[in-house]
Amino acid sequence: MQLSNQKTMSMVGSVRVLRNVRVLILCAVFVAISIILGKFVSITAGPFRFSFENLSIIMSGIMFGPFAGLAVGLCADLIGCIAYGYIICPQITLGACCIGFFSGLSSMFLLRSNKTLNIAFSVALAHIIGSMLVKSYALHSLLHTPYKALLWRIPLYLIIGTIEFIIILAIMKNKAFSSHLDRIYSKL
């Protein structure tokens, strides 16, 4: 991910990045991937679900900034709930938005010179705030899930986050993907 100048970096971090048609198309693809991974390709064990629905939400935040990540998280959760027949829960939707927003925010400001650490911190912060805190509180307040049961979400998201980090790092280090991303950045 080679950002050529400060103007491009500030553009990626702003809402205006969503005016670019290529960015919108890629964000729509990320929404579709999140819905498929989260609602149709997941493993449910009791009150917990093992899925990679946040993978593409985090990627959108890392690549296009916090507002694009927020938009992808919002759309993925709302459309996924409608498609699968879930009731829309604003607290859970807020958690999905936080995942996209904080992955983008941390990617913009933390360890930008080291891609590996940047992605690691982005994935970790997104899951700590969005998955472990916001969504866990929502599960407790809405479903009265005991806090002891919610503690299992910590090792669950350590495992999921590690796998997502490996996948995102491999994608971002792919030369063909990076080249395509640089072309999108040059048009911003």
Short mmCIF file of N, CA and C in Angstrom, two decimals:
data_model
loop_
_atom_site.label_atom_id
_atom_site.label_comp_id
_atom_site.label_asym_id
_atom_site.label_seq_id
_atom_site.Cartn_x
_atom_site.Cartn_y
_atom_site.Cartn_z
N MET A 1 0.85 -1.16 0.00
CA MET A 1 0.00 0.00 0.00
C MET A 1 0.90 1.22 0.00
N GLN A 2 1.19 1.76 -1.14
CA GLN A 2 2.05 2.92 -1.29
C GLN A 2 1.19 4.15 -1.48
N LEU A 3 1.06 4.95 -0.45
CA LEU A 3 0.35 6.20 -0.60
C LEU A 3 1.36 7.24 -1.04
N SER A 4 1.10 7.87 -2.18
CA SER A 4 2.10 8.74 -2.80
C SER A 4 2.29 10.05 -2.07
N ASN A 5 1.26 10.64 -1.51
CA ASN A 5 1.44 11.93 -0.86
C ASN A 5 0.43 12.11 0.26
N GLN A 6 0.62 13.20 1.01
CA GLN A 6 -0.24 13.47 2.15
C GLN A 6 -1.69 13.73 1.73
N LYS A 7 -1.89 14.33 0.56
CA LYS A 7 -3.24 14.60 0.07
C LYS A 7 -4.01 13.29 -0.13
N THR A 8 -3.36 12.28 -0.71
CA THR A 8 -4.01 10.99 -0.92
C THR A 8 -4.34 10.36 0.42
N MET A 9 -3.44 10.47 1.40
CA MET A 9 -3.69 9.88 2.72
C MET A 9 -4.88 10.54 3.39
N SER A 10 -4.96 11.87 3.30
CA SER A 10 -6.11 12.53 3.92
C SER A 10 -7.40 12.20 3.18
N MET A 11 -7.32 12.00 1.88
CA MET A 11 -8.49 11.62 1.09
C MET A 11 -8.99 10.24 1.50
N VAL A 12 -8.07 9.31 1.72
CA VAL A 12 -8.44 7.95 2.12
C VAL A 12 -9.13 7.99 3.48
N GLY A 13 -8.73 8.91 4.34
CA GLY A 13 -9.32 9.00 5.66
C GLY A 13 -10.61 9.79 5.72
N SER A 14 -11.07 10.34 4.62
CA SER A 14 -12.26 11.17 4.66
C SER A 14 -13.47 10.45 4.07
N VAL A 15 -14.61 11.08 4.23
CA VAL A 15 -15.85 10.53 3.67
C VAL A 15 -15.82 10.64 2.15
N ARG A 16 -15.08 11.61 1.62
CA ARG A 16 -15.05 11.84 0.17
C ARG A 16 -14.51 10.66 -0.62
N VAL A 17 -13.79 9.75 0.04
CA VAL A 17 -13.27 8.59 -0.67
C VAL A 17 -14.42 7.76 -1.24
N LEU A 18 -15.59 7.85 -0.61
CA LEU A 18 -16.75 7.08 -1.06
C LEU A 18 -17.38 7.65 -2.32
N ARG A 19 -16.87 8.77 -2.84
CA ARG A 19 -17.35 9.32 -4.11
C ARG A 19 -16.74 8.60 -5.30
N ASN A 20 -15.64 7.90 -5.09
CA ASN A 20 -14.96 7.20 -6.16
C ASN A 20 -15.71 5.92 -6.49
N VAL A 21 -16.03 5.73 -7.78
CA VAL A 21 -16.82 4.57 -8.20
C VAL A 21 -16.10 3.27 -7.91
N ARG A 22 -14.80 3.22 -8.14
CA ARG A 22 -14.04 1.98 -7.87
C ARG A 22 -14.06 1.63 -6.39
N VAL A 23 -13.95 2.64 -5.55
CA VAL A 23 -14.00 2.41 -4.11
C VAL A 23 -15.37 1.90 -3.71
N LEU A 24 -16.42 2.50 -4.26
CA LEU A 24 -17.78 2.05 -3.95
C LEU A 24 -18.01 0.60 -4.39
N ILE A 25 -17.50 0.26 -5.56
CA ILE A 25 -17.66 -1.11 -6.05
C ILE A 25 -16.93 -2.09 -5.14
N LEU A 26 -15.70 -1.74 -4.77
CA LEU A 26 -14.94 -2.62 -3.88
C LEU A 26 -15.61 -2.72 -2.51
N CYS A 27 -16.15 -1.61 -2.01
CA CYS A 27 -16.86 -1.65 -0.73
C CYS A 27 -18.11 -2.52 -0.84
N ALA A 28 -18.81 -2.47 -1.95
CA ALA A 28 -19.99 -3.33 -2.15
C ALA A 28 -19.58 -4.80 -2.17
N VAL A 29 -18.45 -5.10 -2.79
CA VAL A 29 -17.94 -6.47 -2.78
C VAL A 29 -17.60 -6.89 -1.35
N PHE A 30 -17.00 -5.98 -0.57
CA PHE A 30 -16.69 -6.28 0.82
C PHE A 30 -17.96 -6.55 1.63
N VAL A 31 -19.01 -5.80 1.37
CA VAL A 31 -20.29 -6.03 2.05
C VAL A 31 -20.80 -7.44 1.72
N ALA A 32 -20.76 -7.80 0.44
CA ALA A 32 -21.24 -9.12 0.02
C ALA A 32 -20.40 -10.24 0.66
N ILE A 33 -19.09 -10.05 0.69
CA ILE A 33 -18.21 -11.06 1.30
C ILE A 33 -18.53 -11.21 2.79
N SER A 34 -18.73 -10.08 3.47
CA SER A 34 -19.04 -10.13 4.89
C SER A 34 -20.35 -10.86 5.16
N ILE A 35 -21.35 -10.60 4.33
CA ILE A 35 -22.65 -11.27 4.50
C ILE A 35 -22.51 -12.77 4.28
N ILE A 36 -21.80 -13.15 3.24
CA ILE A 36 -21.62 -14.58 2.94
C ILE A 36 -20.85 -15.27 4.07
N LEU A 37 -19.74 -14.66 4.50
CA LEU A 37 -18.93 -15.29 5.55
C LEU A 37 -19.63 -15.28 6.91
N GLY A 38 -20.42 -14.25 7.17
CA GLY A 38 -21.04 -14.13 8.49
C GLY A 38 -22.37 -14.82 8.63
N LYS A 39 -23.16 -14.81 7.60
CA LYS A 39 -24.51 -15.34 7.73
C LYS A 39 -24.68 -16.72 7.12
N PHE A 40 -23.91 -17.03 6.10
CA PHE A 40 -24.10 -18.30 5.39
C PHE A 40 -22.96 -19.30 5.58
N VAL A 41 -21.76 -18.83 5.95
CA VAL A 41 -20.62 -19.72 6.15
C VAL A 41 -20.08 -19.46 7.56
N SER A 42 -20.80 -19.93 8.55
CA SER A 42 -20.36 -19.75 9.92
C SER A 42 -20.70 -20.99 10.72
N ILE A 43 -20.03 -21.14 11.85
CA ILE A 43 -20.26 -22.27 12.73
C ILE A 43 -20.83 -21.73 14.03
N THR A 44 -21.99 -22.22 14.43
CA THR A 44 -22.63 -21.76 15.66
C THR A 44 -22.50 -22.85 16.71
N ALA A 45 -22.02 -22.44 17.88
CA ALA A 45 -21.91 -23.35 19.02
C ALA A 45 -22.49 -22.64 20.23
N GLY A 46 -23.70 -22.98 20.58
CA GLY A 46 -24.36 -22.32 21.70
C GLY A 46 -24.63 -20.86 21.35
N PRO A 47 -24.28 -19.96 22.25
CA PRO A 47 -24.52 -18.54 21.97
C PRO A 47 -23.42 -17.90 21.12
N PHE A 48 -22.43 -18.68 20.73
CA PHE A 48 -21.29 -18.12 20.01
C PHE A 48 -21.26 -18.58 18.56
N ARG A 49 -20.76 -17.69 17.74
CA ARG A 49 -20.66 -17.98 16.30
C ARG A 49 -19.22 -17.77 15.86
N PHE A 50 -18.67 -18.76 15.18
CA PHE A 50 -17.32 -18.67 14.65
C PHE A 50 -17.44 -18.33 13.17
N SER A 51 -17.08 -17.09 12.83
CA SER A 51 -17.17 -16.68 11.43
C SER A 51 -16.11 -15.62 11.15
N PHE A 52 -15.92 -15.38 9.89
CA PHE A 52 -14.97 -14.37 9.45
C PHE A 52 -15.69 -13.19 8.81
N GLU A 53 -16.87 -12.86 9.34
CA GLU A 53 -17.66 -11.77 8.79
C GLU A 53 -16.95 -10.43 8.88
N ASN A 54 -16.05 -10.28 9.84
CA ASN A 54 -15.35 -9.00 10.03
C ASN A 54 -14.14 -8.83 9.13
N LEU A 55 -13.73 -9.88 8.47
CA LEU A 55 -12.54 -9.84 7.62
C LEU A 55 -12.63 -8.72 6.58
N SER A 56 -13.69 -8.69 5.82
CA SER A 56 -13.79 -7.69 4.77
C SER A 56 -14.12 -6.31 5.32
N ILE A 57 -14.77 -6.25 6.48
CA ILE A 57 -15.04 -4.96 7.12
C ILE A 57 -13.72 -4.32 7.54
N ILE A 58 -12.86 -5.12 8.15
CA ILE A 58 -11.54 -4.63 8.56
C ILE A 58 -10.71 -4.22 7.35
N MET A 59 -10.76 -5.02 6.29
CA MET A 59 -9.99 -4.68 5.08
C MET A 59 -10.45 -3.35 4.50
N SER A 60 -11.75 -3.10 4.48
CA SER A 60 -12.24 -1.84 3.93
C SER A 60 -11.74 -0.66 4.76
N GLY A 61 -11.71 -0.82 6.07
CA GLY A 61 -11.19 0.24 6.93
C GLY A 61 -9.71 0.47 6.71
N ILE A 62 -8.95 -0.60 6.61
CA ILE A 62 -7.51 -0.47 6.40
C ILE A 62 -7.22 0.19 5.05
N MET A 63 -7.94 -0.21 4.02
CA MET A 63 -7.65 0.28 2.67
C MET A 63 -8.20 1.67 2.39
N PHE A 64 -9.40 1.98 2.89
CA PHE A 64 -10.06 3.22 2.49
C PHE A 64 -10.40 4.15 3.65
N GLY A 65 -10.00 3.81 4.84
CA GLY A 65 -10.19 4.71 5.96
C GLY A 65 -11.38 4.36 6.84
N PRO A 66 -11.50 5.10 7.94
CA PRO A 66 -12.51 4.76 8.94
C PRO A 66 -13.96 4.92 8.47
N PHE A 67 -14.24 5.89 7.61
CA PHE A 67 -15.63 6.09 7.19
C PHE A 67 -16.07 5.03 6.19
N ALA A 68 -15.17 4.59 5.34
CA ALA A 68 -15.50 3.49 4.43
C ALA A 68 -15.69 2.20 5.23
N GLY A 69 -14.85 1.96 6.23
CA GLY A 69 -15.01 0.79 7.08
C GLY A 69 -16.32 0.82 7.85
N LEU A 70 -16.67 2.00 8.36
CA LEU A 70 -17.93 2.16 9.06
C LEU A 70 -19.10 1.87 8.13
N ALA A 71 -19.04 2.40 6.90
CA ALA A 71 -20.14 2.19 5.94
C ALA A 71 -20.27 0.71 5.57
N VAL A 72 -19.16 0.04 5.37
CA VAL A 72 -19.20 -1.39 5.04
C VAL A 72 -19.76 -2.19 6.22
N GLY A 73 -19.33 -1.88 7.44
CA GLY A 73 -19.86 -2.57 8.61
C GLY A 73 -21.36 -2.36 8.78
N LEU A 74 -21.81 -1.13 8.58
CA LEU A 74 -23.23 -0.81 8.68
C LEU A 74 -24.05 -1.57 7.64
N CYS A 75 -23.64 -1.47 6.39
CA CYS A 75 -24.38 -2.13 5.30
C CYS A 75 -24.35 -3.64 5.43
N ALA A 76 -23.20 -4.20 5.79
CA ALA A 76 -23.09 -5.65 5.92
C ALA A 76 -24.01 -6.17 7.01
N ASP A 77 -24.06 -5.48 8.13
CA ASP A 77 -24.91 -5.95 9.22
C ASP A 77 -26.38 -5.80 8.88
N LEU A 78 -26.78 -4.64 8.37
CA LEU A 78 -28.19 -4.42 8.06
C LEU A 78 -28.70 -5.34 6.94
N ILE A 79 -27.96 -5.40 5.85
CA ILE A 79 -28.38 -6.24 4.72
C ILE A 79 -28.33 -7.72 5.10
N GLY A 80 -27.30 -8.11 5.85
CA GLY A 80 -27.19 -9.50 6.29
C GLY A 80 -28.33 -9.91 7.19
N CYS A 81 -28.73 -9.03 8.10
CA CYS A 81 -29.87 -9.34 8.98
C CYS A 81 -31.15 -9.49 8.17
N ILE A 82 -31.36 -8.60 7.23
CA ILE A 82 -32.57 -8.67 6.40
C ILE A 82 -32.56 -9.95 5.55
N ALA A 83 -31.41 -10.25 4.95
CA ALA A 83 -31.31 -11.43 4.08
C ALA A 83 -31.48 -12.73 4.85
N TYR A 84 -31.01 -12.77 6.06
CA TYR A 84 -31.06 -14.01 6.83
C TYR A 84 -32.28 -14.10 7.74
N GLY A 85 -33.01 -13.00 7.88
CA GLY A 85 -34.21 -13.01 8.69
C GLY A 85 -33.97 -12.70 10.16
N TYR A 86 -32.83 -12.11 10.48
CA TYR A 86 -32.57 -11.70 11.86
C TYR A 86 -33.27 -10.37 12.13
N ILE A 87 -33.56 -10.12 13.39
CA ILE A 87 -34.05 -8.81 13.81
C ILE A 87 -32.84 -7.88 13.87
N ILE A 88 -33.00 -6.68 13.35
CA ILE A 88 -31.90 -5.70 13.37
C ILE A 88 -31.76 -5.17 14.79
N CYS A 89 -30.56 -5.32 15.32
CA CYS A 89 -30.25 -4.89 16.67
C CYS A 89 -29.26 -3.72 16.58
N PRO A 90 -29.66 -2.52 16.95
CA PRO A 90 -28.77 -1.36 16.81
C PRO A 90 -27.44 -1.50 17.54
N GLN A 91 -27.43 -2.17 18.70
CA GLN A 91 -26.19 -2.33 19.44
C GLN A 91 -25.20 -3.23 18.70
N ILE A 92 -25.69 -4.29 18.09
CA ILE A 92 -24.83 -5.18 17.31
C ILE A 92 -24.36 -4.46 16.05
N THR A 93 -25.24 -3.70 15.43
CA THR A 93 -24.86 -2.92 14.25
C THR A 93 -23.79 -1.90 14.62
N LEU A 94 -23.92 -1.29 15.79
CA LEU A 94 -22.88 -0.36 16.26
C LEU A 94 -21.54 -1.07 16.40
N GLY A 95 -21.57 -2.31 16.88
CA GLY A 95 -20.33 -3.09 16.98
C GLY A 95 -19.68 -3.31 15.62
N ALA A 96 -20.49 -3.64 14.61
CA ALA A 96 -19.96 -3.83 13.25
C ALA A 96 -19.39 -2.53 12.71
N CYS A 97 -20.08 -1.43 13.00
CA CYS A 97 -19.57 -0.11 12.56
C CYS A 97 -18.25 0.22 13.25
N CYS A 98 -18.15 -0.10 14.53
CA CYS A 98 -16.91 0.16 15.29
C CYS A 98 -15.75 -0.65 14.72
N ILE A 99 -16.03 -1.87 14.30
CA ILE A 99 -14.97 -2.71 13.72
C ILE A 99 -14.38 -2.04 12.49
N GLY A 100 -15.24 -1.57 11.59
CA GLY A 100 -14.75 -0.90 10.39
C GLY A 100 -14.09 0.44 10.69
N PHE A 101 -14.71 1.21 11.58
CA PHE A 101 -14.19 2.55 11.88
C PHE A 101 -12.83 2.48 12.56
N PHE A 102 -12.71 1.66 13.60
CA PHE A 102 -11.46 1.63 14.35
C PHE A 102 -10.33 0.91 13.60
N SER A 103 -10.67 -0.02 12.72
CA SER A 103 -9.59 -0.60 11.89
C SER A 103 -9.03 0.46 10.96
N GLY A 104 -9.90 1.29 10.40
CA GLY A 104 -9.44 2.36 9.51
C GLY A 104 -8.70 3.45 10.25
N LEU A 105 -9.20 3.82 11.42
CA LEU A 105 -8.57 4.88 12.20
C LEU A 105 -7.17 4.48 12.66
N SER A 106 -7.05 3.27 13.18
CA SER A 106 -5.73 2.82 13.63
C SER A 106 -4.78 2.62 12.46
N SER A 107 -5.30 2.18 11.32
CA SER A 107 -4.45 2.00 10.14
C SER A 107 -3.90 3.34 9.65
N MET A 108 -4.68 4.39 9.80
CA MET A 108 -4.24 5.72 9.35
C MET A 108 -3.14 6.30 10.24
N PHE A 109 -3.17 6.00 11.54
CA PHE A 109 -2.30 6.71 12.46
C PHE A 109 -1.25 5.87 13.16
N LEU A 110 -1.40 4.56 13.24
CA LEU A 110 -0.46 3.74 14.00
C LEU A 110 0.50 2.99 13.10
N LEU A 111 1.77 3.16 13.33
CA LEU A 111 2.83 2.38 12.69
C LEU A 111 2.66 2.27 11.17
N ARG A 112 2.46 3.39 10.52
CA ARG A 112 2.23 3.37 9.08
C ARG A 112 3.45 2.90 8.30
N SER A 113 4.65 3.03 8.87
CA SER A 113 5.85 2.62 8.14
C SER A 113 6.05 1.10 8.14
N ASN A 114 5.41 0.40 9.05
CA ASN A 114 5.54 -1.05 9.13
C ASN A 114 4.18 -1.68 8.83
N LYS A 115 4.02 -2.20 7.63
CA LYS A 115 2.72 -2.73 7.18
C LYS A 115 2.23 -3.87 8.05
N THR A 116 3.12 -4.75 8.47
CA THR A 116 2.72 -5.91 9.27
C THR A 116 2.17 -5.48 10.62
N LEU A 117 2.90 -4.61 11.32
CA LEU A 117 2.43 -4.14 12.62
C LEU A 117 1.17 -3.27 12.49
N ASN A 118 1.11 -2.50 11.42
CA ASN A 118 -0.06 -1.67 11.16
C ASN A 118 -1.32 -2.51 11.04
N ILE A 119 -1.23 -3.57 10.26
CA ILE A 119 -2.38 -4.46 10.08
C ILE A 119 -2.70 -5.19 11.38
N ALA A 120 -1.67 -5.63 12.10
CA ALA A 120 -1.89 -6.34 13.37
C ALA A 120 -2.62 -5.44 14.37
N PHE A 121 -2.18 -4.20 14.53
CA PHE A 121 -2.84 -3.29 15.45
C PHE A 121 -4.26 -2.95 14.98
N SER A 122 -4.45 -2.83 13.69
CA SER A 122 -5.78 -2.51 13.16
C SER A 122 -6.77 -3.64 13.45
N VAL A 123 -6.35 -4.87 13.21
CA VAL A 123 -7.21 -6.03 13.48
C VAL A 123 -7.48 -6.14 14.98
N ALA A 124 -6.43 -5.98 15.79
CA ALA A 124 -6.59 -6.11 17.24
C ALA A 124 -7.52 -5.04 17.81
N LEU A 125 -7.30 -3.79 17.44
CA LEU A 125 -8.14 -2.71 17.96
C LEU A 125 -9.59 -2.86 17.52
N ALA A 126 -9.78 -3.26 16.27
CA ALA A 126 -11.15 -3.45 15.76
C ALA A 126 -11.87 -4.52 16.56
N HIS A 127 -11.22 -5.63 16.84
CA HIS A 127 -11.88 -6.72 17.58
C HIS A 127 -12.04 -6.39 19.07
N ILE A 128 -11.06 -5.70 19.64
CA ILE A 128 -11.18 -5.37 21.07
C ILE A 128 -12.39 -4.44 21.28
N ILE A 129 -12.47 -3.38 20.47
CA ILE A 129 -13.56 -2.43 20.66
C ILE A 129 -14.88 -2.97 20.12
N GLY A 130 -14.89 -3.42 18.87
CA GLY A 130 -16.15 -3.81 18.23
C GLY A 130 -16.70 -5.14 18.68
N SER A 131 -15.85 -6.16 18.71
CA SER A 131 -16.32 -7.52 19.02
C SER A 131 -16.35 -7.81 20.51
N MET A 132 -15.23 -7.53 21.20
CA MET A 132 -15.14 -7.91 22.60
C MET A 132 -15.88 -6.96 23.53
N LEU A 133 -15.91 -5.68 23.22
CA LEU A 133 -16.58 -4.73 24.12
C LEU A 133 -18.01 -4.42 23.69
N VAL A 134 -18.18 -3.83 22.51
CA VAL A 134 -19.51 -3.36 22.10
C VAL A 134 -20.47 -4.52 21.88
N LYS A 135 -20.08 -5.50 21.09
CA LYS A 135 -21.00 -6.62 20.83
C LYS A 135 -21.22 -7.48 22.07
N SER A 136 -20.20 -7.64 22.90
CA SER A 136 -20.39 -8.41 24.14
C SER A 136 -21.36 -7.71 25.07
N TYR A 137 -21.24 -6.39 25.20
CA TYR A 137 -22.18 -5.64 26.02
C TYR A 137 -23.60 -5.77 25.45
N ALA A 138 -23.71 -5.73 24.13
CA ALA A 138 -25.02 -5.88 23.50
C ALA A 138 -25.62 -7.25 23.79
N LEU A 139 -24.81 -8.29 23.72
CA LEU A 139 -25.30 -9.64 24.03
C LEU A 139 -25.74 -9.74 25.48
N HIS A 140 -25.00 -9.08 26.36
CA HIS A 140 -25.37 -9.11 27.78
C HIS A 140 -26.66 -8.34 28.03
N SER A 141 -26.77 -7.15 27.45
CA SER A 141 -27.95 -6.32 27.73
C SER A 141 -29.21 -6.82 27.02
N LEU A 142 -29.06 -7.40 25.84
CA LEU A 142 -30.24 -7.83 25.09
C LEU A 142 -30.66 -9.26 25.41
N LEU A 143 -29.68 -10.15 25.45
CA LEU A 143 -29.99 -11.57 25.66
C LEU A 143 -29.70 -12.04 27.08
N HIS A 144 -29.22 -11.12 27.92
CA HIS A 144 -28.87 -11.44 29.30
C HIS A 144 -27.85 -12.56 29.39
N THR A 145 -26.94 -12.58 28.43
CA THR A 145 -25.85 -13.55 28.46
C THR A 145 -24.95 -13.23 29.65
N PRO A 146 -24.66 -14.21 30.49
CA PRO A 146 -23.83 -13.93 31.68
C PRO A 146 -22.41 -13.51 31.27
N TYR A 147 -21.82 -12.67 32.09
CA TYR A 147 -20.46 -12.20 31.81
C TYR A 147 -19.46 -13.34 31.74
N LYS A 148 -19.67 -14.37 32.55
CA LYS A 148 -18.75 -15.52 32.51
C LYS A 148 -18.76 -16.18 31.14
N ALA A 149 -19.93 -16.28 30.53
CA ALA A 149 -20.02 -16.87 29.19
C ALA A 149 -19.39 -15.93 28.15
N LEU A 150 -19.51 -14.63 28.38
CA LEU A 150 -18.94 -13.66 27.43
C LEU A 150 -17.42 -13.65 27.47
N LEU A 151 -16.84 -14.11 28.56
CA LEU A 151 -15.38 -14.18 28.63
C LEU A 151 -14.79 -15.10 27.56
N TRP A 152 -15.61 -16.06 27.10
CA TRP A 152 -15.14 -16.97 26.05
C TRP A 152 -14.96 -16.25 24.72
N ARG A 153 -15.55 -15.06 24.60
CA ARG A 153 -15.37 -14.28 23.37
C ARG A 153 -13.92 -13.79 23.22
N ILE A 154 -13.20 -13.66 24.31
CA ILE A 154 -11.81 -13.19 24.24
C ILE A 154 -10.94 -14.20 23.50
N PRO A 155 -10.86 -15.48 23.94
CA PRO A 155 -10.04 -16.42 23.16
C PRO A 155 -10.60 -16.67 21.76
N LEU A 156 -11.94 -16.61 21.63
CA LEU A 156 -12.54 -16.79 20.31
C LEU A 156 -12.04 -15.73 19.33
N TYR A 157 -12.05 -14.46 19.75
CA TYR A 157 -11.60 -13.40 18.85
C TYR A 157 -10.09 -13.29 18.76
N LEU A 158 -9.36 -13.86 19.71
CA LEU A 158 -7.91 -13.97 19.54
C LEU A 158 -7.59 -14.92 18.39
N ILE A 159 -8.33 -16.01 18.33
CA ILE A 159 -8.13 -16.98 17.24
C ILE A 159 -8.60 -16.40 15.92
N ILE A 160 -9.83 -15.87 15.89
CA ILE A 160 -10.38 -15.31 14.65
C ILE A 160 -9.51 -14.15 14.18
N GLY A 161 -9.12 -13.26 15.10
CA GLY A 161 -8.29 -12.11 14.73
C GLY A 161 -6.94 -12.51 14.17
N THR A 162 -6.35 -13.54 14.74
CA THR A 162 -5.05 -14.02 14.23
C THR A 162 -5.19 -14.55 12.81
N ILE A 163 -6.23 -15.32 12.57
CA ILE A 163 -6.45 -15.86 11.22
C ILE A 163 -6.75 -14.73 10.24
N GLU A 164 -7.58 -13.77 10.66
CA GLU A 164 -7.88 -12.63 9.79
C GLU A 164 -6.63 -11.81 9.49
N PHE A 165 -5.78 -11.60 10.50
CA PHE A 165 -4.53 -10.88 10.29
C PHE A 165 -3.67 -11.57 9.23
N ILE A 166 -3.54 -12.88 9.31
CA ILE A 166 -2.73 -13.63 8.35
C ILE A 166 -3.30 -13.48 6.94
N ILE A 167 -4.62 -13.58 6.82
CA ILE A 167 -5.26 -13.46 5.50
C ILE A 167 -5.10 -12.05 4.94
N ILE A 168 -5.37 -11.03 5.76
CA ILE A 168 -5.27 -9.64 5.30
C ILE A 168 -3.83 -9.30 4.93
N LEU A 169 -2.87 -9.74 5.74
CA LEU A 169 -1.47 -9.47 5.43
C LEU A 169 -1.07 -10.11 4.11
N ALA A 170 -1.49 -11.34 3.88
CA ALA A 170 -1.17 -12.02 2.63
C ALA A 170 -1.78 -11.28 1.44
N ILE A 171 -3.01 -10.83 1.59
CA ILE A 171 -3.66 -10.09 0.49
C ILE A 171 -2.97 -8.76 0.24
N MET A 172 -2.68 -8.03 1.31
CA MET A 172 -2.08 -6.69 1.16
C MET A 172 -0.64 -6.76 0.65
N LYS A 173 0.05 -7.86 0.91
CA LYS A 173 1.42 -8.00 0.41
C LYS A 173 1.47 -8.58 -1.00
N ASN A 174 0.34 -9.02 -1.51
CA ASN A 174 0.27 -9.53 -2.87
C ASN A 174 0.54 -8.39 -3.85
N LYS A 175 1.50 -8.57 -4.73
CA LYS A 175 1.92 -7.50 -5.63
C LYS A 175 0.81 -7.09 -6.60
N ALA A 176 0.06 -8.04 -7.09
CA ALA A 176 -1.02 -7.71 -8.03
C ALA A 176 -2.11 -6.90 -7.32
N PHE A 177 -2.46 -7.31 -6.12
CA PHE A 177 -3.49 -6.58 -5.37
C PHE A 177 -2.99 -5.19 -5.00
N SER A 178 -1.75 -5.08 -4.53
CA SER A 178 -1.18 -3.78 -4.18
C SER A 178 -1.12 -2.85 -5.37
N SER A 179 -0.79 -3.39 -6.53
CA SER A 179 -0.75 -2.59 -7.74
C SER A 179 -2.13 -2.05 -8.10
N HIS A 180 -3.14 -2.89 -7.99
CA HIS A 180 -4.51 -2.45 -8.26
C HIS A 180 -4.95 -1.39 -7.24
N LEU A 181 -4.60 -1.58 -5.99
CA LEU A 181 -4.94 -0.62 -4.95
C LEU A 181 -4.24 0.72 -5.18
N ASP A 182 -2.98 0.68 -5.61
CA ASP A 182 -2.26 1.91 -5.91
C ASP A 182 -2.92 2.66 -7.08
N ARG A 183 -3.46 1.94 -8.06
CA ARG A 183 -4.17 2.59 -9.15
C ARG A 183 -5.44 3.28 -8.65
N ILE A 184 -6.12 2.66 -7.71
CA ILE A 184 -7.31 3.29 -7.13
C ILE A 184 -6.90 4.54 -6.36
N TYR A 185 -5.83 4.45 -5.57
CA TYR A 185 -5.37 5.60 -4.80
C TYR A 185 -4.96 6.76 -5.70
N SER A 186 -4.36 6.43 -6.84
CA SER A 186 -3.89 7.51 -7.74
C SER A 186 -5.06 8.29 -8.36
N LYS A 187 -6.24 7.69 -8.38
CA LYS A 187 -7.41 8.35 -8.96
C LYS A 187 -8.23 9.12 -7.94
N LEU A 188 -7.84 9.04 -6.67
CA LEU A 188 -8.59 9.75 -5.62
C LEU A 188 -8.33 11.24 -5.66
#
